[in-house]
PDB file of C-alpha atoms in Angstrom:
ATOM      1  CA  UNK A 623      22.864 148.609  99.652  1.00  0.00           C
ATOM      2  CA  UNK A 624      26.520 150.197  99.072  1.00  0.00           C
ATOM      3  CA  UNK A 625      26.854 150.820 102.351  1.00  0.00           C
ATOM      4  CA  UNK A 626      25.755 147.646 103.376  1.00  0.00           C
ATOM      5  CA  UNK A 627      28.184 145.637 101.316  1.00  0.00           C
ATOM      6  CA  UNK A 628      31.099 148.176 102.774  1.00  0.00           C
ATOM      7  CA  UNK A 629      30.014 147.670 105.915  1.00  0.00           C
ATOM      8  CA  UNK A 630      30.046 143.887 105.838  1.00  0.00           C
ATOM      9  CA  UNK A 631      33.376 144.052 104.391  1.00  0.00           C
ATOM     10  CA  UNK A 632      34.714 146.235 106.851  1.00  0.00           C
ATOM     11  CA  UNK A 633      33.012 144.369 109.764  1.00  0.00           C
ATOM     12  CA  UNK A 634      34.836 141.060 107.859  1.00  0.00           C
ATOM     13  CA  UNK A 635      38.328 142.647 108.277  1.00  0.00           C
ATOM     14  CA  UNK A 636      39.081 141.361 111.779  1.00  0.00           C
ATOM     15  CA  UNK A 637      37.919 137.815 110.650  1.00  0.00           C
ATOM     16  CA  UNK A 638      40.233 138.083 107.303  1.00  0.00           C
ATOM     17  CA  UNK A 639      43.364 138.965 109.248  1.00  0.00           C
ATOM     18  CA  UNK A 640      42.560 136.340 111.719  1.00  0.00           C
ATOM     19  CA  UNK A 641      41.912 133.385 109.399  1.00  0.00           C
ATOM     20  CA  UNK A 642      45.410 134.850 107.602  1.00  0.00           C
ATOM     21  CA  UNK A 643      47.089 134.087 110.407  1.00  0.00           C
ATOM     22  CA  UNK A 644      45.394 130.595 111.594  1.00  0.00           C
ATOM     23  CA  UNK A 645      46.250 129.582 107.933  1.00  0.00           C
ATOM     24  CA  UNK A 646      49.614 130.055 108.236  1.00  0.00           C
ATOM     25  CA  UNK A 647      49.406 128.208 111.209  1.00  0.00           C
ATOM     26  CA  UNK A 648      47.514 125.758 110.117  1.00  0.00           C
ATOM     27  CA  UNK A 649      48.836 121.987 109.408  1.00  0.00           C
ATOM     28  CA  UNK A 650      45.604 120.143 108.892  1.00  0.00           C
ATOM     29  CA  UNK A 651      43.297 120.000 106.011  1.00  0.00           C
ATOM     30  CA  UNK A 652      42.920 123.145 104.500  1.00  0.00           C
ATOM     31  CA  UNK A 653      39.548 122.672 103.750  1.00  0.00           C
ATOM     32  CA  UNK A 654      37.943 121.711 106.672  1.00  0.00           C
ATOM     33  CA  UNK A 655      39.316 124.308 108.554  1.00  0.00           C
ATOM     34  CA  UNK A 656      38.265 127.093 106.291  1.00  0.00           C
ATOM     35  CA  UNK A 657      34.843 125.738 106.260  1.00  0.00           C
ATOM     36  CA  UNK A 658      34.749 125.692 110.056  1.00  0.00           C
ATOM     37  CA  UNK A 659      36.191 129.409 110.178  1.00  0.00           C
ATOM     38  CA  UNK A 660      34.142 131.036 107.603  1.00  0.00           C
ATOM     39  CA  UNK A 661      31.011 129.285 110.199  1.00  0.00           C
ATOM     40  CA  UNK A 662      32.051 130.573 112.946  1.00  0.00           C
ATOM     41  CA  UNK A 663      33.447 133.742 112.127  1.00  0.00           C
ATOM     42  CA  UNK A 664      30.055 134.220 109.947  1.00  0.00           C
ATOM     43  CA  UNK A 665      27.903 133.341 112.271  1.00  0.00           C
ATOM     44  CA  UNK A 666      28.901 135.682 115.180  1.00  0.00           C
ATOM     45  CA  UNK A 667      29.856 138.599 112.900  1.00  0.00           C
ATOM     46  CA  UNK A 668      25.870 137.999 111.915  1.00  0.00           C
ATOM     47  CA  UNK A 669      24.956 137.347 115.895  1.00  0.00           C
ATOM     48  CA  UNK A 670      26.692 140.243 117.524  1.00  0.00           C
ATOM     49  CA  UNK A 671      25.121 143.137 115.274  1.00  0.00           C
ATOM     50  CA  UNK A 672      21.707 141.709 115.981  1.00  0.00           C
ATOM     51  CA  UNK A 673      22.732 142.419 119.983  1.00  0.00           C
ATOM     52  CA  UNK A 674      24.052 145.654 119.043  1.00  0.00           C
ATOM     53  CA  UNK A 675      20.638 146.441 117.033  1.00  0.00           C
ATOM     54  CA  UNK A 676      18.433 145.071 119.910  1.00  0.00           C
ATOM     55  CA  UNK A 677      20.111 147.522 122.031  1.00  0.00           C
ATOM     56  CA  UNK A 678      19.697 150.496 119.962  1.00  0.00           C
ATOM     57  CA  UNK A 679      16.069 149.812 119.418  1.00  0.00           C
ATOM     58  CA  UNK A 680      15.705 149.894 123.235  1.00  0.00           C
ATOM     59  CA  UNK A 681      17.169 153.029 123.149  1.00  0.00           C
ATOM     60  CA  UNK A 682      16.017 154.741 120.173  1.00  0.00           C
ATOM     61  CA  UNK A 683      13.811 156.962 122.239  1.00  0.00           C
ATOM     62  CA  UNK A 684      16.404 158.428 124.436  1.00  0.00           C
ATOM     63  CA  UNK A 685      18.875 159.128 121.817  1.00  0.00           C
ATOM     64  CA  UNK A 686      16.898 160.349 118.578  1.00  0.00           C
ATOM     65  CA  UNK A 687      18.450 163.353 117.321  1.00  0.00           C
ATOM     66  CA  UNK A 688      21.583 162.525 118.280  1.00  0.00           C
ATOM     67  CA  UNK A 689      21.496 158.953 116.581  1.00  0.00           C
ATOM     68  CA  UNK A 690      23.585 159.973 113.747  1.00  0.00           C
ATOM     69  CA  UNK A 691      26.245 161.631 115.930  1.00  0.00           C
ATOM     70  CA  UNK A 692      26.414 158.339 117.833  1.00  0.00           C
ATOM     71  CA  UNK A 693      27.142 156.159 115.014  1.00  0.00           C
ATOM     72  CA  UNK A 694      29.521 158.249 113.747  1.00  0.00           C
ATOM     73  CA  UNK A 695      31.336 157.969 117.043  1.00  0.00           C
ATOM     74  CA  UNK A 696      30.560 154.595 117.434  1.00  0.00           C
ATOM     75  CA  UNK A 697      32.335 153.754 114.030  1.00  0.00           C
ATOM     76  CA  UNK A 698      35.177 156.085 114.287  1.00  0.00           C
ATOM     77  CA  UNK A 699      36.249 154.566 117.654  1.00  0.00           C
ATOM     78  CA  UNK A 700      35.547 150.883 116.149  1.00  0.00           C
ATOM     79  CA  UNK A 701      37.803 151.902 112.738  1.00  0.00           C
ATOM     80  CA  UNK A 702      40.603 153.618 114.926  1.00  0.00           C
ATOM     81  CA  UNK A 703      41.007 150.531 116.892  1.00  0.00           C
ATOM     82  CA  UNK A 704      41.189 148.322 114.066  1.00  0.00           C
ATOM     83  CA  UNK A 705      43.704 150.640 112.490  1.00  0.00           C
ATOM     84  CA  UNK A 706      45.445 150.855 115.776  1.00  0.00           C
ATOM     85  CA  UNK A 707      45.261 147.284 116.269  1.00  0.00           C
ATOM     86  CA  UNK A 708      46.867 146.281 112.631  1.00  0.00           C
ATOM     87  CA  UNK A 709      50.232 147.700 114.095  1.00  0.00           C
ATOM     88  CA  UNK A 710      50.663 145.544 117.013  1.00  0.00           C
ATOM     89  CA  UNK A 711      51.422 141.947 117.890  1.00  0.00           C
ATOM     90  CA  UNK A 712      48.643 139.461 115.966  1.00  0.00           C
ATOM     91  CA  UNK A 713      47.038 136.864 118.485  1.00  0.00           C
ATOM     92  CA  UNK A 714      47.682 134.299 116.102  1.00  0.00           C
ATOM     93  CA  UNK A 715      51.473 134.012 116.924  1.00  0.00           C
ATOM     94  CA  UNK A 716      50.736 132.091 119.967  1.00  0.00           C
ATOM     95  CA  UNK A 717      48.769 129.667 118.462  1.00  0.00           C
ATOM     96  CA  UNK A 718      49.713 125.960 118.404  1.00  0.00           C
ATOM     97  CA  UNK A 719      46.682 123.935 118.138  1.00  0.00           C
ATOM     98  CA  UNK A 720      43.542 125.057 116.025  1.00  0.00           C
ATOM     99  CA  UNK A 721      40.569 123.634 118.079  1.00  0.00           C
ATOM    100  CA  UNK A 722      36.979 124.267 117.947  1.00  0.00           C
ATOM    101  CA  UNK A 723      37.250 126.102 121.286  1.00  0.00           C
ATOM    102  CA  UNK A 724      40.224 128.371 119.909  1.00  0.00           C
ATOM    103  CA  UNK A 725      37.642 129.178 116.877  1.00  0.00           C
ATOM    104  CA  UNK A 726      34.691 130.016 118.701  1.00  0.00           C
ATOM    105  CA  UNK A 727      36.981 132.269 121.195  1.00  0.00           C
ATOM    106  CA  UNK A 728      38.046 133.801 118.403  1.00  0.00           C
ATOM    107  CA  UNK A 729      34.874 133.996 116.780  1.00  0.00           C
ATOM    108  CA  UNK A 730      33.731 136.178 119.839  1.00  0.00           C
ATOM    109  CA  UNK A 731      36.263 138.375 119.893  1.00  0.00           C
ATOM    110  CA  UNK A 732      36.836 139.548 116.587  1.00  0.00           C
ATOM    111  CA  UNK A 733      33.194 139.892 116.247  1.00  0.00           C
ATOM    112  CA  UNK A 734      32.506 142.185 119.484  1.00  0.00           C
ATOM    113  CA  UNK A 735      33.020 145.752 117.120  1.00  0.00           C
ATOM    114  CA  UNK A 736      30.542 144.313 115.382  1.00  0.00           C
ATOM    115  CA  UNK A 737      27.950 144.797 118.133  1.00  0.00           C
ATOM    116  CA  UNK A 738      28.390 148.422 117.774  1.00  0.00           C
ATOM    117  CA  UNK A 739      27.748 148.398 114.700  1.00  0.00           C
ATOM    118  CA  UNK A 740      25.140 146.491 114.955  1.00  0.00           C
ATOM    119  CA  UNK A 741      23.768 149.654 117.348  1.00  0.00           C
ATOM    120  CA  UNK A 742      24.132 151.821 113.580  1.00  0.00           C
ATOM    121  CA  UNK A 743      21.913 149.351 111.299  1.00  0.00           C
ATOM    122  CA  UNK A 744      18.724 150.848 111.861  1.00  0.00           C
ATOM    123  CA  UNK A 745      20.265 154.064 109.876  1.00  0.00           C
ATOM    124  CA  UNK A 746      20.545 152.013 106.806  1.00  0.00           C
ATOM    125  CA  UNK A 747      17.535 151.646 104.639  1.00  0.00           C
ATOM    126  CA  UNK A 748      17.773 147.718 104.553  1.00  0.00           C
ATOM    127  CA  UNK A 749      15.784 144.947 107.029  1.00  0.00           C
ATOM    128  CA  UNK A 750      17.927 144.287 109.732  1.00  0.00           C
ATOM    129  CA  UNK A 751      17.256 140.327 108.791  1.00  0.00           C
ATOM    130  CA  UNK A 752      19.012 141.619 105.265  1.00  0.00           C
ATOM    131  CA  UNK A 753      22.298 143.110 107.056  1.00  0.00           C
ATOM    132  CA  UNK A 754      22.692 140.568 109.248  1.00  0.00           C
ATOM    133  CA  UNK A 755      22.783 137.793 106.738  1.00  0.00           C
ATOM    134  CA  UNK A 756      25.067 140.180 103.980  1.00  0.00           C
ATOM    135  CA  UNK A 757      27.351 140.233 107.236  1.00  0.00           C
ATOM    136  CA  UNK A 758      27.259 137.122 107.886  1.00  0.00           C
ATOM    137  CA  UNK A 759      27.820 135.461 104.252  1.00  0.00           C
ATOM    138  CA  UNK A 760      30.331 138.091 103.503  1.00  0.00           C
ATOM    139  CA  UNK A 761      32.626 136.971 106.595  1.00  0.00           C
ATOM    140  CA  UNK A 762      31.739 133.520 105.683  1.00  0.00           C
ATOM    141  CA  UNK A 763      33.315 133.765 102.546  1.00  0.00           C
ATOM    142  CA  UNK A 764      36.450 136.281 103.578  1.00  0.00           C
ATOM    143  CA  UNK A 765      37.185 134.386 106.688  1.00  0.00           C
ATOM    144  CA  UNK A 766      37.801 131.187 104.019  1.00  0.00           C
ATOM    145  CA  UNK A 767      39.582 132.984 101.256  1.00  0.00           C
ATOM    146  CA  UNK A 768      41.735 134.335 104.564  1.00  0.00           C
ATOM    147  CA  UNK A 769      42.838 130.528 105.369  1.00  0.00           C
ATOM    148  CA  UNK A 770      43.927 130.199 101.465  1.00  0.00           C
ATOM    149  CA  UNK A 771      46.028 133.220 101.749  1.00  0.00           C
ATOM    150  CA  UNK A 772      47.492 132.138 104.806  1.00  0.00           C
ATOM    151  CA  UNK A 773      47.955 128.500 103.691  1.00  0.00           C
ATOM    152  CA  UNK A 774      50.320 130.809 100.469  1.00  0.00           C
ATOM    153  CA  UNK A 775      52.088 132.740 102.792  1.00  0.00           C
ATOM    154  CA  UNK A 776      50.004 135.810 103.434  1.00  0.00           C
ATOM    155  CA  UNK A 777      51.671 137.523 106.513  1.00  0.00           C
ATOM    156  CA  UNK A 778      51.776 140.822 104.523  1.00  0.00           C
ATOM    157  CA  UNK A 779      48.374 140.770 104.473  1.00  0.00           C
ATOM    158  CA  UNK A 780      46.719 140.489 107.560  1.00  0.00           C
ATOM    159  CA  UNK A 781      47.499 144.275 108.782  1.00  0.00           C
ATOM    160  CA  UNK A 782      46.054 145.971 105.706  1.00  0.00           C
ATOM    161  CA  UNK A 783      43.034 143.980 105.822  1.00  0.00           C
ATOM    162  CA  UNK A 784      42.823 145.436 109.130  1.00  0.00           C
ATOM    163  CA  UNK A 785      44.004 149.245 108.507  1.00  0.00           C
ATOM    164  CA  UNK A 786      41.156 149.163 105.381  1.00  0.00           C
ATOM    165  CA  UNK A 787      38.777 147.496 107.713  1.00  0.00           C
ATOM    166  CA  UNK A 788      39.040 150.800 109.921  1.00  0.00           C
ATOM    167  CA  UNK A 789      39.032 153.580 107.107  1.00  0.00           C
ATOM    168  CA  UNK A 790      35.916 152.097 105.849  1.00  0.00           C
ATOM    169  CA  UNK A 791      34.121 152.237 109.158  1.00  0.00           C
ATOM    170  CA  UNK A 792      35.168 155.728 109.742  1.00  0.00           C
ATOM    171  CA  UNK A 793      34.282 156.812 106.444  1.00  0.00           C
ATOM    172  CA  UNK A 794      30.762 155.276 106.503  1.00  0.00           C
ATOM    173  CA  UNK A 795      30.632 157.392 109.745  1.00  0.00           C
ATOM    174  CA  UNK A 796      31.568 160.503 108.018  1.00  0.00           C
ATOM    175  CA  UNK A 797      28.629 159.712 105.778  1.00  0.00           C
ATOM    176  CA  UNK A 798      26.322 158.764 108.055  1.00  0.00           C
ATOM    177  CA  UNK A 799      27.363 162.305 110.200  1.00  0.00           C
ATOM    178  CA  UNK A 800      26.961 164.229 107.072  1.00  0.00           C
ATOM    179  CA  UNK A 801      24.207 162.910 105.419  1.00  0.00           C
TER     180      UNK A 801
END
């Protein structure tokens, strides 16, 4: 259940840094638009693993054996790029108007690592209905308390919510490689 909880969390990162940034940007109601982040950024970081699970039960019979050796490749590449991506430019910055399109494009995208991830779940010993909504709730709530931040002034923030994102995906692949 550790794991589960770290892997929400990491999985939430993207969202956080995100939501940091549209709060900063944002010029409306505070609360309204953290409510509609933490939904959409909650619901698709829930949706996409599902995908990514789907898949790797379709597949489990090719790649047993080597399942664990996936994941942990799978998560490594997934953490790196987070890492990686917490040093460049933030998509945020060209942001004018917060729409519902704007959060359901970003929705998708910071929730597509999660798919991969998603292709890992059926190593943890948890229901796949269980992870799903612990990933989902969890980004519900970080993607909110990311708006608050960035409503205060949290641009230091967003790229170490990122780089810690990463190191806890790769370490949970360590683990799951090890163990």
């Amino acid at each position: 259940m550790i794991e589960l909880l770290l892997l929400a969390l990491a999985l939430s990162m993207d969202a956080f840094a995100v939501s940091i940034g549209l709060g900063i940007k944002n010029t409306k109601d505070t609360k309204i638009l953290a409510i509609k982040t933490g939904l959409f950024f909650g619901m698709f970081q829930a949706l996409m693993p599902f995908i990514g699970y789907m898949g790797g039960v379709g597949l489990k019979q090719y790649i047993q054996g080597y399942d664990s050796i996936i994941a942990f490749i799978l998560l490594l590449i997934i953490g790196s790029k987070m890492i990686y991506e917490s040093f460049g430019e933030n998509i945020e910055e060209d942001i004018t108007l917060i729409s519902n399109k704007l959060l359901l494009i970003l929705a998708i995208a910071t929730s597509i690592d999660a798919m991969a991830a998603g292709f890992t779940l059926h190593l943890l010993n948890v229901t796949v209905y269980t992870a799903l909504f612990i990933i989902g709730i969890t980004t519900f709530f970080i993607s909110i308390f990311g708006i608050y931040i960035g409503k205060k002034g949290g641009n230091k923030y967003e790229s170490k919510a990122e780089i810690l994102g990463g190191l806890i995906l790769i370490l949970i692949g360590f683990k799951i490689l090890l163990l």
